[in-house]
Short mmCIF file of C-alpha atoms in Angstrom, two decimals:
data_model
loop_
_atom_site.label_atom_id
_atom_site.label_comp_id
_atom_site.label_asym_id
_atom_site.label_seq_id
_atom_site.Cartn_x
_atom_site.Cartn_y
_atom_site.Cartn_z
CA UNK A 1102 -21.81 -11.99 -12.89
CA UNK A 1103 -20.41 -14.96 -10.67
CA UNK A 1104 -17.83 -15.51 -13.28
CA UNK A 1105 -16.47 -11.97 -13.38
CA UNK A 1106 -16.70 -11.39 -9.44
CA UNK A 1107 -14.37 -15.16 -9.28
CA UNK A 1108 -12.11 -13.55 -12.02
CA UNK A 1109 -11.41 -10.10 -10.34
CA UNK A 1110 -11.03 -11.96 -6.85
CA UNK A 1111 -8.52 -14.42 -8.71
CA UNK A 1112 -6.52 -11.32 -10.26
CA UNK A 1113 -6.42 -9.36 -7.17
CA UNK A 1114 -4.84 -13.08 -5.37
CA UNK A 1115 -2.54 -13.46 -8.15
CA UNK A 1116 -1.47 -9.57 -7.26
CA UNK A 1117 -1.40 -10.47 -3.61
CA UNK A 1118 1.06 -13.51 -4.33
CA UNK A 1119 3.30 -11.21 -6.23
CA UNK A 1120 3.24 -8.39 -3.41
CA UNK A 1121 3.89 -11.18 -0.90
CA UNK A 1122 7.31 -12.41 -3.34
CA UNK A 1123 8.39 -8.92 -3.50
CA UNK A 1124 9.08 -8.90 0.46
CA UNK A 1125 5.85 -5.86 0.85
CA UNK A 1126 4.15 -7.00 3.42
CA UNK A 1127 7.39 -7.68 5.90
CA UNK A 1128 5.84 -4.63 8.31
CA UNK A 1129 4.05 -1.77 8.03
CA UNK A 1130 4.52 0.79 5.27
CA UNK A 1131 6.30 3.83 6.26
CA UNK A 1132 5.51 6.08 3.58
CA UNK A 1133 2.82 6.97 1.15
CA UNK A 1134 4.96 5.73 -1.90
CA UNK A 1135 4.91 2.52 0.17
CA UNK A 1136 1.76 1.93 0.57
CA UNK A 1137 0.98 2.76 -3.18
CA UNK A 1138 3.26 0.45 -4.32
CA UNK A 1139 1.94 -2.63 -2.34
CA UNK A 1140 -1.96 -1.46 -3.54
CA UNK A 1141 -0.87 -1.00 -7.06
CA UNK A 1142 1.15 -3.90 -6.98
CA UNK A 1143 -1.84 -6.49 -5.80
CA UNK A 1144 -4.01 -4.45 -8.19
CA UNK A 1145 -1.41 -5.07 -11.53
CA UNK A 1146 -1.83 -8.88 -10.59
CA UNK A 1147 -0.72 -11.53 -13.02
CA UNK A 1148 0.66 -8.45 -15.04
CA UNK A 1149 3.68 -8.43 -12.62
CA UNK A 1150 4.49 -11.91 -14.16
CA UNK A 1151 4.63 -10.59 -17.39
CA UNK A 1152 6.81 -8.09 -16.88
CA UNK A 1153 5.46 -5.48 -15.01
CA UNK A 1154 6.87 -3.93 -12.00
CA UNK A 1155 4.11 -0.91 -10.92
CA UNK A 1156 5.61 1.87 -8.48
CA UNK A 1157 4.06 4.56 -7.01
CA UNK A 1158 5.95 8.28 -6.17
CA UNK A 1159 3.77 10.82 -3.91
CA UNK A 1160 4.52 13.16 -1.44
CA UNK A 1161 1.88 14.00 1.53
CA UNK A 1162 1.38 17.57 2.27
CA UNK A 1163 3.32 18.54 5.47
CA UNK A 1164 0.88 20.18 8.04
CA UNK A 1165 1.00 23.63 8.55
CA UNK A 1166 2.56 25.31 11.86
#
């Protein structure tokens, strides 16, 4: 169990390196397909060295008047 908990908190570094290279965590996301693309990205990890370049697209639902 160690070995997998080290492995997942190595992935999600490797994702957080990548983020950080990408220029996402200059300031606070403005919108929600911001702040799904940072999460996704750390998430991805060493898959955005392969290749992979995750993005998110969502809308939040206005509020009603």
């Amino acid at each position: 169990m160690r070995i997998l908990g080290a492995l997942v908190v190595i992935w999600l570094i490797i994702g957080g390196v990548a983020a950080w290279q990408r220029g996402y965590f200059g300031g606070a996301p403005d919108t929600c397909a911001q702040a799904g693309t940072i999460a996704i990205t750390i998430a991805a990890g060493p898959l955005n060295y392969m290749g992979a370049n995750p993005q998110i697209d969502c809308e939040l639902p206005q509020p009603s008047q």
